[in-house]
Amino acid sequence: MVNTGALLIVGAYLVGMLLVGFIVGKLKIKDSEDYMVAGRRMGIFMVAFSLSANNIGGGSTTGLAQKAFEDWGMSAIWYVLAASIAMIPLAYFAPRIRKTMAVTIPEVIERRFGKGSATFSAVLNILALFCLTSSQVAASGGVIATLTGIPLNVCLFIAGLVIIIYTTLGGMIADQISDLVQFIIILVGLAIATPFVIHGCGGWGAVSAALPGEQLSFTKIGWVVIIGYIFNYFCTFLSGPEMISRFESAKDEKTAMRASLLSGVLMAAMAVFPTLLGLCALAVRDLIPELTPATAMMSVTEHFAPTIITGLVSAAIISATMSSADSNLLCMSTMFINDIVQSNFHVQLDDRKKIFYTRVSNVVFCVVAMLISFLGVNIIMMNTFAFAIRCSGPFAAYGLGLVMPKATKNAGRISIITGTIGVIVWQILSGGDFFLGILPVVFGCGVGTLTFLLVNAIESRMGVAPAPSAYEAIED
């Protein structure tokens, strides 16, 4: 059954995103730096909200409520709270990322460790970003279909078209504006819905009384898992192009650092509401027909909250998914043009042509992602592997390359290889989950980091000259 109120709000949201892309494309995009890194003029709130929106996807809303409904209980809050804690050490790197004045991760790796390492990193990232974009287009279409009752294929087309138009026209500026709007919708929608739902369930006392005591424990999943997730988020953030591009868009280095810390606060706030909604759904599961863990948040909201609130939450879920898709699409196209086409084929593009070909790449990549969604191709395993490899391979070379000025070229080059091998081995051994208390991404990044430090120590003792600076483009 179609919820008309929810449908109207979702429709208004999607139209609003199209308008953002059109207006920004007409008024704000003057050169390739505007298009790719928002002219490096974004303030603390724009950067912080954009960082947060990129991390609060479907897994951090409906997925978080599902974990609370199932085995994790109240400790599901750590699934997002761990990400907010990871933003604290990331704040140390943020001003250094901004100082590079680069556009992509491979650009910095090329400065320090050479073109081969940069190209390998670019290929890993593009593959991962394409898989993620395909998954997110499919997820966005699926969410729209579930919430509105519109046929799935139509929703896949709508989701893909909206992502293409506002990302292609408006670039990073449109992405950050939409991220700001999306995160506000998510935060406000869930913040308003949660008290309605708790009240409808009879108050928090009734909810807690209906739940087993262990479901209310903040540490039910255990400290090994909690700490593992904090390390996992830090590793993926420091080597994630969607995060790096936001820091590069900041107006200065202090803004980048402060935005990282503010983003941590915003994500901590977001950790609370889906967790509570999932627990409420568990407490009243016998009152709501056809309630499943995957639909826990939406079902309990629709049952107890007014129509307009349900519509807001519907838009919040869609925006949470699409906020990741648009960023991944733009990062992928930017990397393809900058680090594959220009760097390897020696193609010189002026600003106008660079914007044009990046836009064309946006359209082509997203259309192919839509086709994969239409065909129902299962790329979950490939998605998981690609994401793990793209994080673990370049992690040490990029992160330590920013903070160790005397690092040698071979330290970076070899660490990319060993980090990639490490994550593949651990992924196979663990099945993509914890193994000996360690997640695959953390293991791969750890192997890469140890390799980097060991090779650098050996070569430094041998008198090998340091690699060029990560900041050479602005020091020359």
XYZ file of C-alpha atoms in Angstrom:
476
model
C 0.000 0.000 0.000
C 1.353 3.411 -1.003
C 1.750 5.967 1.794
C 0.666 9.140 -0.044
C 2.217 11.520 2.479
C 5.540 9.722 2.369
C 5.391 9.631 -1.425
C 4.869 13.408 -1.639
C 7.752 14.178 0.716
C 10.085 11.764 -1.081
C 9.057 13.279 -4.431
C 9.719 16.804 -3.160
C 13.140 15.717 -1.890
C 14.148 14.183 -5.225
C 12.989 17.247 -7.172
C 14.929 19.440 -4.742
C 18.125 17.493 -5.445
C 17.650 18.031 -9.183
C 17.229 21.773 -8.643
C 20.408 21.897 -6.546
C 22.414 20.330 -9.350
C 20.944 22.616 -12.006
C 21.395 25.871 -10.062
C 24.937 25.067 -8.894
C 25.963 24.000 -12.384
C 24.746 27.299 -13.821
C 26.017 29.689 -11.158
C 28.968 28.173 -9.277
C 31.062 25.983 -11.600
C 33.728 28.190 -13.219
C 36.710 25.804 -13.474
C 37.755 22.211 -12.770
C 38.751 23.030 -9.188
C 35.207 24.276 -8.560
C 33.841 21.068 -10.020
C 36.164 18.566 -8.326
C 36.942 20.124 -4.922
C 34.352 22.923 -4.616
C 36.957 25.610 -5.313
C 38.670 24.791 -1.982
C 36.444 27.334 -0.264
C 34.067 25.304 1.907
C 33.606 26.262 5.553
C 33.558 24.057 8.623
C 29.825 23.270 8.571
C 29.690 22.332 4.896
C 32.723 20.054 5.216
C 31.601 18.510 8.525
C 28.055 17.778 7.357
C 29.378 16.366 4.090
C 31.819 14.073 5.902
C 28.994 12.895 8.151
C 26.476 12.340 5.353
C 28.971 10.187 3.480
C 29.342 7.909 6.480
C 25.677 7.731 7.449
C 24.354 5.484 4.700
C 21.655 2.847 4.671
C 23.786 0.595 6.867
C 23.940 3.319 9.520
C 20.158 3.888 9.574
C 18.036 0.858 8.702
C 21.054 -1.428 9.143
C 21.786 -0.022 12.601
C 18.150 -0.485 13.674
C 18.309 -4.045 12.349
C 21.401 -4.812 14.450
C 19.657 -3.395 17.544
C 16.570 -5.505 16.770
C 18.663 -8.654 16.409
C 21.677 -9.724 18.472
C 23.449 -6.459 19.206
C 20.759 -4.682 21.231
C 21.811 -1.330 22.690
C 25.442 -2.038 21.801
C 24.485 -1.516 18.135
C 25.099 2.153 18.900
C 28.830 1.393 18.539
C 28.378 0.611 14.850
C 28.212 4.375 14.244
C 29.754 5.660 17.485
C 32.994 3.892 16.540
C 33.059 5.975 13.356
C 32.651 9.184 15.336
C 35.591 8.238 17.583
C 37.713 7.459 14.512
C 37.266 11.067 13.382
C 39.423 12.231 16.327
C 42.775 10.785 15.124
C 41.716 11.596 11.566
C 41.710 15.272 12.612
C 45.519 15.010 12.959
C 45.814 14.093 9.277
C 43.094 16.454 7.990
C 45.217 19.654 7.794
C 48.046 17.719 6.158
C 45.621 16.350 3.577
C 44.440 19.892 2.840
C 48.036 21.147 2.677
C 48.828 18.860 -0.287
C 46.503 20.920 -2.525
C 45.871 17.660 -4.390
C 42.575 16.409 -5.797
C 42.951 12.640 -5.362
C 44.857 10.085 -3.279
C 46.840 8.677 -6.260
C 48.046 12.208 -7.051
C 49.842 12.376 -3.691
C 51.133 8.814 -4.009
C 52.585 9.663 -7.440
C 54.446 12.664 -6.017
C 56.142 10.507 -3.400
C 56.380 6.981 -4.759
C 56.030 7.198 -8.532
C 53.510 6.682 -11.311
C 53.311 2.888 -11.035
C 52.197 3.020 -7.401
C 49.732 5.798 -8.199
C 48.190 3.937 -11.137
C 47.810 0.754 -9.098
C 46.103 2.745 -6.322
C 43.844 4.481 -8.846
C 42.733 1.174 -10.377
C 41.965 -0.270 -6.927
C 39.949 2.811 -6.004
C 38.023 3.028 -9.281
C 37.067 -0.648 -9.115
C 35.878 -0.284 -5.520
C 34.005 2.955 -6.202
C 32.248 1.441 -9.211
C 31.111 -1.571 -7.177
C 29.934 0.704 -4.375
C 28.069 2.989 -6.791
C 26.308 0.003 -8.369
C 25.276 -1.272 -4.944
C 24.059 2.140 -3.828
C 22.002 2.760 -6.966
C 20.365 -0.624 -6.389
C 19.859 0.151 -2.690
C 18.408 3.604 -3.430
C 15.955 2.151 -5.940
C 15.027 -0.632 -3.550
C 14.372 1.792 -0.703
C 12.206 4.038 -2.901
C 10.235 0.997 -4.106
C 9.713 -0.291 -0.567
C 8.635 3.068 0.830
C 6.408 4.222 -2.025
C 5.045 1.052 -3.622
C 6.333 2.065 -7.075
C 7.706 -0.857 -9.193
C 11.394 -1.569 -8.557
C 12.653 -0.991 -12.116
C 10.981 2.420 -12.206
C 12.581 3.304 -8.865
C 16.017 2.168 -10.046
C 15.662 4.448 -13.048
C 14.505 7.378 -10.886
C 17.334 6.933 -8.363
C 19.994 6.631 -11.051
C 18.656 9.592 -13.010
C 18.577 11.887 -9.972
C 22.123 10.870 -8.978
C 23.391 11.440 -12.526
C 21.782 14.850 -12.971
C 22.707 16.607 -9.737
C 26.199 15.083 -9.525
C 27.018 15.673 -13.199
C 25.735 19.239 -13.296
C 26.863 20.480 -9.902
C 30.012 18.498 -9.067
C 31.474 18.711 -5.570
C 29.561 21.883 -4.690
C 26.224 20.226 -5.448
C 27.379 17.101 -3.618
C 28.202 19.070 -0.487
C 24.984 21.092 -0.596
C 22.977 17.905 -1.036
C 25.017 16.248 1.736
C 24.136 19.121 4.065
C 20.434 18.839 3.207
C 20.539 15.048 3.402
C 22.168 14.925 6.821
C 19.765 17.505 8.235
C 16.827 15.476 6.880
C 18.259 12.310 8.417
C 19.023 13.879 11.801
C 15.822 15.924 12.127
C 13.574 13.177 10.748
C 14.856 10.520 13.121
C 15.109 12.922 16.081
C 11.428 13.839 15.689
C 10.258 10.290 14.985
C 11.978 8.641 17.958
C 9.965 10.345 20.769
C 6.702 9.582 18.910
C 7.643 5.927 18.641
C 8.811 5.602 22.254
C 5.579 7.257 23.443
C 3.507 4.970 21.217
C 5.248 1.954 22.711
C 4.179 3.045 26.200
C 7.275 4.997 27.180
C 10.859 3.921 27.692
C 9.951 2.069 30.876
C 7.593 -0.188 28.946
C 10.147 -0.712 26.185
C 12.956 -1.666 28.565
C 10.626 -3.924 30.574
C 9.704 -5.841 27.412
C 13.333 -6.526 26.496
C 15.812 -9.050 27.918
C 18.322 -7.366 30.198
C 21.299 -8.129 27.965
C 19.661 -6.260 25.063
C 20.107 -3.029 27.038
C 23.844 -3.493 27.593
C 26.064 -0.940 25.831
C 28.898 -3.462 25.593
C 27.033 -6.642 24.636
C 29.133 -7.139 21.489
C 32.349 -6.936 23.550
C 35.289 -4.548 23.634
C 37.286 -6.503 21.046
C 34.576 -5.882 18.451
C 34.121 -2.247 19.506
C 37.842 -1.439 19.298
C 38.060 -3.396 16.050
C 35.398 -1.204 14.480
C 37.142 1.990 15.619
C 40.369 0.879 13.899
C 38.402 -0.291 10.858
C 36.721 3.088 10.421
C 39.965 4.991 10.882
C 41.691 2.890 8.220
C 38.851 3.260 5.718
C 38.489 6.997 6.369
C 42.180 7.810 5.881
C 42.308 5.894 2.601
C 38.796 6.756 1.387
C 38.617 9.156 -1.603
C 35.153 10.386 -0.605
C 36.618 11.562 2.730
C 39.859 12.942 1.311
C 38.017 15.011 -1.305
C 36.009 16.698 1.478
C 39.152 17.707 3.347
C 40.654 18.997 0.090
C 37.556 21.172 -0.409
C 38.030 22.984 2.928
C 38.991 26.652 2.732
C 42.127 26.106 4.858
C 43.942 23.574 7.018
C 42.330 24.614 10.315
C 38.886 24.256 8.779
C 39.722 20.694 7.702
C 40.828 19.740 11.217
C 37.836 21.339 12.953
C 35.419 19.823 10.442
C 36.755 16.356 11.268
C 36.061 16.879 14.974
C 32.610 18.386 14.360
C 31.750 15.486 12.076
C 32.554 13.125 14.933
C 30.020 14.930 17.125
C 27.348 14.822 14.409
C 27.837 11.108 13.821
C 27.680 10.417 17.559
C 24.259 12.087 17.632
C 23.138 9.952 14.688
C 24.139 6.745 16.460
C 21.367 7.094 19.029
C 18.090 7.280 17.095
C 18.194 4.184 14.840
C 19.357 2.128 17.836
C 16.383 3.235 19.930
C 13.950 2.649 17.063
C 15.297 -0.872 16.563
C 14.847 -1.643 20.270
C 11.309 -0.219 20.210
C 10.462 -2.446 17.255
C 11.766 -5.474 19.165
C 9.693 -4.548 22.223
C 6.404 -4.378 20.251
C 7.164 -7.007 17.604
C 3.938 -8.901 18.411
C 1.801 -5.812 17.693
C 3.054 -5.117 14.166
C 2.198 -7.693 11.481
C 4.925 -8.822 9.072
C 7.637 -7.017 11.045
C 11.126 -8.153 10.038
C 14.567 -7.055 11.269
C 15.284 -5.365 7.926
C 12.080 -3.286 8.109
C 12.172 -2.681 11.874
C 12.870 1.058 11.785
C 10.392 1.906 9.044
C 7.646 -0.391 10.350
C 7.697 0.911 13.905
C 7.815 4.519 12.683
C 4.896 4.031 10.305
C 2.892 2.321 13.058
C 3.300 4.995 15.738
C 4.363 8.290 14.108
C 2.191 10.754 12.124
C 2.219 10.543 8.323
C 4.424 13.608 7.870
C 7.005 12.135 10.248
C 6.904 8.848 8.364
C 7.494 10.810 5.171
C 10.497 12.557 6.708
C 11.993 9.260 7.821
C 11.340 7.799 4.359
C 13.203 10.716 2.782
C 15.931 10.296 5.413
C 16.494 6.652 4.495
C 16.643 7.457 0.776
C 18.930 10.434 1.311
C 21.239 8.369 3.529
C 21.762 5.919 0.686
C 22.021 8.478 -2.113
C 24.480 10.686 -0.216
C 27.064 7.925 -0.541
C 26.252 7.153 -4.187
C 26.789 10.716 -5.438
C 30.148 11.053 -3.680
C 31.452 7.732 -4.937
C 30.386 8.566 -8.492
C 32.160 11.937 -8.514
C 35.330 10.557 -6.884
C 35.448 7.710 -9.398
C 35.094 9.997 -12.424
C 37.606 12.513 -11.062
C 40.162 9.776 -10.435
C 39.575 8.236 -13.860
C 40.233 11.529 -15.675
C 43.082 12.800 -13.459
C 44.961 9.632 -12.547
C 44.309 7.311 -15.482
C 43.610 9.386 -18.597
C 45.787 12.443 -17.963
C 48.575 10.775 -16.011
C 49.053 7.621 -18.092
C 48.038 8.687 -21.588
C 49.650 12.129 -21.387
C 46.419 13.837 -22.406
C 46.481 17.558 -21.668
C 43.033 18.921 -20.873
C 42.146 22.530 -20.163
C 39.576 23.285 -17.449
C 36.628 23.260 -19.820
C 37.532 19.886 -21.325
C 38.381 18.380 -17.941
C 34.940 19.297 -16.590
C 33.271 17.998 -19.758
C 35.010 14.619 -19.710
C 34.485 14.203 -15.969
C 30.774 14.831 -16.512
C 30.704 12.329 -19.362
C 32.416 9.797 -17.096
C 29.775 10.421 -14.422
C 27.014 9.609 -16.890
C 28.719 6.537 -18.347
C 29.693 5.031 -14.991
C 26.255 5.610 -13.461
C 24.397 4.259 -16.515
C 26.474 1.062 -16.370
C 25.801 0.868 -12.618
C 22.069 1.232 -13.349
C 22.231 -1.567 -15.944
C 23.873 -3.861 -13.405
C 21.060 -2.999 -10.986
C 18.382 -3.643 -13.631
C 19.893 -7.039 -14.439
C 20.034 -7.960 -10.768
C 23.716 -8.907 -10.940
C 24.978 -9.901 -7.496
C 28.249 -8.053 -6.901
C 28.258 -8.265 -3.100
C 31.378 -10.463 -2.904
C 33.217 -8.355 -5.481
C 32.059 -5.224 -3.659
C 33.417 -6.469 -0.333
C 36.781 -7.482 -1.793
C 37.190 -4.302 -3.828
C 36.409 -2.064 -0.853
C 38.832 -3.930 1.409
C 41.643 -3.828 -1.160
C 41.194 -0.153 -2.012
C 41.541 0.715 1.687
C 44.405 -1.550 2.682
C 46.647 -1.187 -0.367
C 47.251 2.596 -0.388
C 46.709 3.144 3.377
C 50.326 3.228 4.584
C 51.732 4.856 1.453
C 49.212 7.683 1.629
C 48.850 8.148 5.393
C 52.507 7.762 6.372
C 53.547 9.521 3.186
C 51.873 12.631 4.576
C 53.659 12.599 7.936
C 57.078 10.992 7.278
C 59.090 13.406 5.108
C 62.150 11.106 5.039
C 60.277 8.020 3.839
C 61.878 6.216 0.900
C 60.193 5.335 -2.387
C 60.426 1.586 -1.861
C 58.743 1.885 1.542
C 55.607 3.201 -0.140
C 55.761 0.918 -3.167
C 56.238 -2.324 -1.242
C 53.654 -1.401 1.414
C 50.957 -1.082 -1.267
C 51.694 -4.637 -2.423
C 51.930 -6.219 1.046
C 48.850 -4.363 2.299
C 46.868 -5.654 -0.672
C 48.093 -9.231 -0.184
C 47.432 -9.030 3.566
C 43.807 -7.978 3.201
C 43.111 -10.638 0.550
C 44.541 -13.399 2.764
C 42.624 -12.210 5.839
C 39.432 -11.747 3.811
C 39.627 -15.394 2.723
C 40.460 -16.671 6.215
C 37.777 -14.605 7.950
C 35.007 -14.619 5.359
C 34.963 -10.837 5.635
C 34.351 -10.771 9.402
C 36.447 -10.783 12.577
C 39.183 -13.435 12.700
C 41.328 -13.619 15.839
C 39.663 -10.343 16.823
C 40.858 -8.506 13.689
C 38.891 -7.319 10.652
C 40.419 -7.803 7.160
C 40.866 -4.084 6.467
C 42.655 -3.543 9.778
C 44.937 -6.537 9.161
C 45.806 -5.378 5.636
C 46.499 -1.827 6.804
C 48.589 -3.173 9.674
C 50.688 -5.323 7.326
C 51.182 -2.378 4.973
C 52.167 -0.090 7.849
C 54.691 -2.550 9.317
C 56.177 -3.106 5.858
C 56.441 0.630 5.271
C 58.237 1.221 8.585
C 60.556 -1.788 8.188
C 61.623 -1.021 4.607
C 62.052 2.647 5.448
C 64.241 1.832 8.475
C 66.454 -0.524 6.443
C 66.859 1.848 3.506
C 67.467 4.853 5.743
C 70.367 2.982 7.392
C 71.681 2.183 3.905
C 71.658 5.883 3.044
C 68.865 5.702 0.464
C 67.572 9.172 -0.378
C 64.057 10.110 0.795
C 61.197 10.209 -1.689
C 60.046 13.630 -2.941
C 57.691 15.566 -0.681
C 53.938 14.966 -0.657
C 53.652 18.752 -0.785
C 56.087 19.303 -3.644
C 53.427 20.803 -5.912
C 53.127 23.774 -3.557
C 56.768 23.876 -2.415
C 58.257 24.263 -5.905
